[in-house]
Structures are given as C-alpha cells and as structure tokens.
C-alpha cells in the first residue's frame, strides 16, 4: 500500500511539472519588451544673490586685549553691512575662537626648549547674504574699510530656483522621449505605455561660471564683481513597454 501511494504521488508531481512548465514559458513569451532611456535637461540662469564670509583677526599680548580689539572691529564691520542695506537676518556668526600664540625657542645645550605663549589671537567670522547684487561691490568695500581683514567664500546663487528646476525636469523628460522615439524607430519597433519615471540627479552648482555679465555699481570705490551664469541640470530615467 505504501509503495503504491508513493508511486501515485510521484506521478502527480511529474504531471504537474509537465503542465506548468509550458504555461510559465508562455507567460514569459507574452511579457512585452522594455526600453529604458536617460534624459537630461539644463536651464541657464543669471544669479541674483551672493553669499560671502567676512571676519576680523586680532592679536595682543593678553586675551582680554585681543578680544576687546576684535569686538570693536567686528562691531564696526557688522554695522557697515547694515548701513549698506544688509538685513540683520542675513548676517550670521559662523566662527569665533580665542587661541594662544606660541613661540618655539632654539634648543639650549642640546635640549629642546618648551614653547611659550607670546600673545593671543581672536578670530570672529560672519556669513553674509547679499540679496541685491547691485550692492555687492559696495558691501565688500565697506567691510574692508571698517576693519575686516579676512574675506572669502564668495559664491553666487539663484534666490528662488524652484521654477527653473521644474523647467530643467520638463526638458529632461522631453529629452528622454525624443531619444526613445529615435531608438524604437531605428529598431523597427513601437513605444507602448510609460511604466516608470525616476529622477536620477539634480545639480545646482553653488558657484557660477565666471563669464559674461559685469555688474555696474554706483559708487566709484565699489569692488568690481562678475555675476556670471549658472547651469541647473536635471536627469531622469524613463521606462516604456514596447508595443506589438
């Protein structure tokens, strides 16, 4: 009896496998082909705002003296920014430090001498957003005139890039559609329904290509600055089924 049941079970499994294999093969054969294309879109824009870092470094024989000198100079720099039209919300302290300044004596009698403190150094730095580029040259000049002895990190940007980003995305989709149509036509196929869209990257460079547009400033002492041009890039991946 046991042997008979085993024989029947094995026969049933073999029959099931034999009938399901063609069905699986048929389903695979019926699955439509696919084509995946990556499209890229770009939009050029002239920056309309700038960000810079400005700071004051002071040194003195005592930490108190160095701090007092730095505080006075930095207060003048911040006041100059405000007088140049920079709002308080666009001025942010980015770094502050008080550090001893060491000197290293020459070795004596063949022995290394320990370093000694020869004063103190205080650093204070702010990040400033300039929302009107016409004021940028004046802002830079005012900062240096009132005591800033560290300037850097100047970068340009677009204040509200959302509309431009969407244009780049739309251009990327159109680029992918154009490529897909070209490929399927060359291959003698047809595009079916769109089944997948993925945004693969979005690039907004923090610095422009320094080219083209010069800014004109009203004051003679204003620092000349090039606003340049930014390129925003979007990349998407689209997948279609191939029609029969």
Coordinates of C-alpha atoms in Angstrom, one line a residue:
X1 CA 0.0 0.0 0.0
X2 CA 2.8 2.5 0.9
X3 CA 4.7 1.8 -2.3
X4 CA 1.5 2.4 -4.3
X5 CA 0.8 5.7 -2.6
X6 CA 4.4 6.9 -3.3
X7 CA 4.1 5.9 -6.9
X8 CA 0.8 7.9 -7.3
X9 CA 2.4 11.0 -5.6
X10 CA 5.5 11.0 -7.8
X11 CA 3.3 10.6 -10.9
X12 CA 1.2 13.5 -9.8
X13 CA 4.2 15.8 -9.2
X14 CA 5.6 14.8 -12.6
X15 CA 2.3 15.6 -14.3
X16 CA 2.1 19.0 -12.5
X17 CA 5.6 20.0 -13.6
X18 CA 4.9 18.9 -17.1
X19 CA 1.8 21.0 -17.4
X20 CA 3.1 24.1 -15.5
X21 CA 6.4 24.5 -17.5
X22 CA 4.7 25.3 -20.8
X23 CA 2.4 27.8 -19.0
X24 CA 5.4 29.6 -17.5
X25 CA 7.2 29.7 -20.8
X26 CA 4.1 31.0 -22.5
X27 CA 3.7 33.8 -19.9
X28 CA 7.4 34.8 -20.3
X29 CA 6.9 34.9 -24.1
X30 CA 3.8 37.1 -23.7
X31 CA 5.7 39.7 -21.5
X32 CA 6.3 42.8 -23.6
X33 CA 9.8 44.1 -24.1
X34 CA 11.0 47.2 -22.5
X35 CA 13.2 50.2 -23.2
X36 CA 14.8 52.5 -20.6
X37 CA 16.2 55.9 -21.5
X38 CA 18.0 58.5 -19.5
X39 CA 17.2 62.1 -20.4
X40 CA 18.9 65.3 -19.3
X41 CA 17.6 68.9 -19.2
X42 CA 19.5 72.1 -18.5
X43 CA 18.5 75.7 -17.7
X44 CA 20.8 78.6 -17.6
X45 CA 20.2 81.4 -15.1
X46 CA 21.9 84.6 -14.1
X47 CA 22.4 84.6 -10.3
X48 CA 20.5 87.2 -8.3
X49 CA 22.1 86.8 -4.9
X50 CA 25.5 86.3 -3.3
X51 CA 27.0 84.8 -0.1
X52 CA 30.3 85.7 1.4
X53 CA 32.3 85.3 4.5
X54 CA 34.0 88.2 6.3
X55 CA 35.9 88.3 9.5
X56 CA 38.4 90.1 11.8
X57 CA 41.6 88.6 13.3
X58 CA 43.3 90.5 16.1
X59 CA 46.4 89.8 18.2
X60 CA 47.6 91.2 21.5
X61 CA 49.7 90.3 24.5
X62 CA 46.7 89.3 26.5
X63 CA 43.5 87.5 25.6
X64 CA 41.5 90.4 27.0
X65 CA 43.2 93.0 24.8
X66 CA 42.9 90.8 21.7
X67 CA 39.2 90.2 22.4
X68 CA 38.4 93.9 23.1
X69 CA 40.1 94.9 19.8
X70 CA 38.3 92.2 17.9
X71 CA 34.9 93.1 19.4
X72 CA 35.3 96.7 18.4
X73 CA 36.4 96.0 14.9
X74 CA 33.8 93.3 14.3
X75 CA 31.0 95.6 15.6
X76 CA 32.1 98.2 13.0
X77 CA 32.1 95.6 10.2
X78 CA 28.6 94.4 11.1
X79 CA 27.3 98.0 11.3
X80 CA 28.9 98.7 7.9
X81 CA 27.0 95.7 6.4
X82 CA 23.7 97.0 7.8
X83 CA 24.3 100.5 6.5
X84 CA 25.0 99.0 3.1
X85 CA 21.5 97.6 3.1
X86 CA 22.1 94.1 4.6
X87 CA 19.2 92.9 6.9
X88 CA 20.1 91.6 10.3
X89 CA 18.6 88.2 9.4
X90 CA 21.2 87.9 6.6
X91 CA 24.2 88.2 8.9
X92 CA 25.2 85.1 10.8
X93 CA 28.2 84.4 13.0
X94 CA 30.0 81.4 11.5
X95 CA 33.0 81.1 13.7
X96 CA 34.6 82.5 16.9
X97 CA 37.9 81.5 18.6
X98 CA 40.4 82.7 21.2
X99 CA 43.8 80.9 21.0
X100 CA 47.2 81.4 22.5
X101 CA 50.1 82.2 20.1
X102 CA 53.2 80.2 20.8
X103 CA 56.9 80.7 20.0
X104 CA 59.4 77.9 20.0
X105 CA 62.8 78.8 21.4
X106 CA 66.0 77.4 19.9
X107 CA 67.4 74.3 21.6
X108 CA 69.7 75.1 24.5
X109 CA 72.7 72.9 25.5
X110 CA 71.4 70.2 23.1
X111 CA 68.0 70.2 24.8
X112 CA 64.6 71.1 23.2
X113 CA 63.0 74.1 25.0
X114 CA 59.3 74.1 25.7
X115 CA 57.2 76.5 23.8
X116 CA 56.0 79.6 25.5
X117 CA 52.9 81.8 25.0
X118 CA 53.7 85.0 23.2
X119 CA 50.3 86.5 23.0
X120 CA 46.7 85.7 22.0
X121 CA 44.7 85.7 18.7
X122 CA 41.0 86.2 18.4
X123 CA 39.0 85.3 15.3
X124 CA 35.4 86.2 14.5
X125 CA 33.7 85.5 11.2
X126 CA 30.3 86.0 9.8
X127 CA 28.4 84.7 6.7
X128 CA 26.6 87.5 4.8
X129 CA 23.8 87.1 2.2
X130 CA 23.6 89.9 -0.3
X131 CA 20.1 89.7 -1.9
X132 CA 20.7 92.7 -4.2
X133 CA 23.8 92.1 -6.4
X134 CA 24.0 95.8 -7.3
X135 CA 25.1 96.3 -3.7
X136 CA 27.8 93.6 -3.6
X137 CA 30.7 95.7 -4.6
X138 CA 29.8 98.4 -2.0
X139 CA 29.4 95.7 0.7
X140 CA 32.8 94.3 0.0
X141 CA 34.4 97.7 0.1
X142 CA 32.6 98.8 3.3
X143 CA 33.7 95.6 5.1
X144 CA 37.4 96.1 4.4
X145 CA 37.2 99.8 5.0
X146 CA 35.8 99.3 8.5
X147 CA 38.2 96.7 9.6
X148 CA 37.6 93.3 8.1
X149 CA 40.9 91.6 7.3
X150 CA 39.6 88.3 6.2
X151 CA 37.3 87.9 3.2
X152 CA 36.4 84.8 1.2
X153 CA 33.9 82.2 0.3
X154 CA 32.2 84.4 -2.3
X155 CA 29.5 82.4 -4.2
X156 CA 26.5 83.3 -6.3
X157 CA 23.1 81.6 -6.4
X158 CA 19.5 81.9 -7.6
X159 CA 17.3 83.1 -4.7
X160 CA 14.2 81.1 -5.8
X161 CA 15.2 78.2 -8.1
X162 CA 12.1 76.1 -7.9
X163 CA 10.6 77.3 -11.3
X164 CA 14.0 76.9 -13.0
X165 CA 14.4 73.4 -11.6
X166 CA 11.0 72.4 -12.9
X167 CA 11.9 73.7 -16.3
X168 CA 15.0 71.5 -16.3
X169 CA 13.0 68.5 -15.2
X170 CA 10.5 69.0 -18.0
X171 CA 13.4 69.4 -20.5
X172 CA 14.9 66.1 -19.2
X173 CA 11.6 64.2 -19.8
X174 CA 11.4 65.6 -23.3
X175 CA 15.0 64.6 -24.0
X176 CA 14.2 61.0 -22.9
X177 CA 11.1 60.9 -25.0
X178 CA 13.0 62.1 -28.1
X179 CA 15.7 59.5 -27.6
X180 CA 13.2 56.7 -27.1
X181 CA 11.3 57.6 -30.2
X182 CA 14.6 57.7 -32.2
X183 CA 15.7 54.3 -31.0
X184 CA 12.5 52.4 -31.5
X185 CA 12.0 53.9 -35.0
X186 CA 15.6 52.8 -35.9
X187 CA 14.9 49.3 -34.5
X188 CA 11.5 49.0 -36.3
X189 CA 9.6 48.8 -33.0
X190 CA 6.9 50.9 -31.4
X191 CA 6.6 52.6 -28.0
X192 CA 4.0 51.3 -25.6
X193 CA 2.8 52.7 -22.3
X194 CA 5.2 54.6 -20.0
X195 CA 5.6 52.4 -16.9
X196 CA 8.3 54.1 -14.8
X197 CA 9.8 57.5 -14.2
X198 CA 12.8 58.1 -11.8
X199 CA 14.7 61.3 -11.1
X200 CA 18.3 60.3 -11.0
X201 CA 20.0 63.6 -10.2
X202 CA 19.6 67.3 -9.8
X203 CA 22.6 69.6 -9.8
X204 CA 22.7 73.2 -8.7
X205 CA 26.3 74.4 -8.6
X206 CA 27.0 76.8 -5.7
X207 CA 29.4 78.8 -7.8
X208 CA 28.8 80.2 -11.3
X209 CA 31.0 80.0 -14.4
X210 CA 32.7 83.4 -14.2
X211 CA 31.8 84.8 -17.6
X212 CA 29.7 87.4 -19.4
X213 CA 27.8 89.8 -17.2
X214 CA 29.6 92.6 -15.4
X215 CA 27.8 94.4 -12.6
X216 CA 27.7 98.2 -12.6
X217 CA 27.9 99.9 -9.3
X218 CA 27.0 103.5 -8.5
X219 CA 29.9 104.2 -6.1
X220 CA 33.4 104.6 -7.5
X221 CA 35.0 102.7 -4.7
X222 CA 32.9 99.6 -5.1
X223 CA 34.8 96.4 -5.8
X224 CA 34.2 95.1 -9.4
X225 CA 32.4 91.7 -9.4
X226 CA 31.4 89.3 -12.1
X227 CA 28.0 87.7 -11.5
X228 CA 28.4 85.0 -14.2
X229 CA 25.9 82.4 -15.1
X230 CA 24.7 79.2 -13.5
X231 CA 23.5 76.0 -15.2
X232 CA 20.9 73.9 -13.4
X233 CA 20.8 70.2 -14.5
X234 CA 18.1 67.6 -14.1
X235 CA 18.4 63.9 -15.1
X236 CA 15.5 61.4 -15.3
X237 CA 15.2 57.7 -16.3
X238 CA 12.1 56.7 -18.2
X239 CA 11.0 53.1 -19.0
X240 CA 8.4 52.1 -21.6
X241 CA 6.9 48.9 -22.7
X242 CA 7.4 48.0 -26.4
X243 CA 4.1 47.7 -28.3
X244 CA 3.3 44.8 -30.6

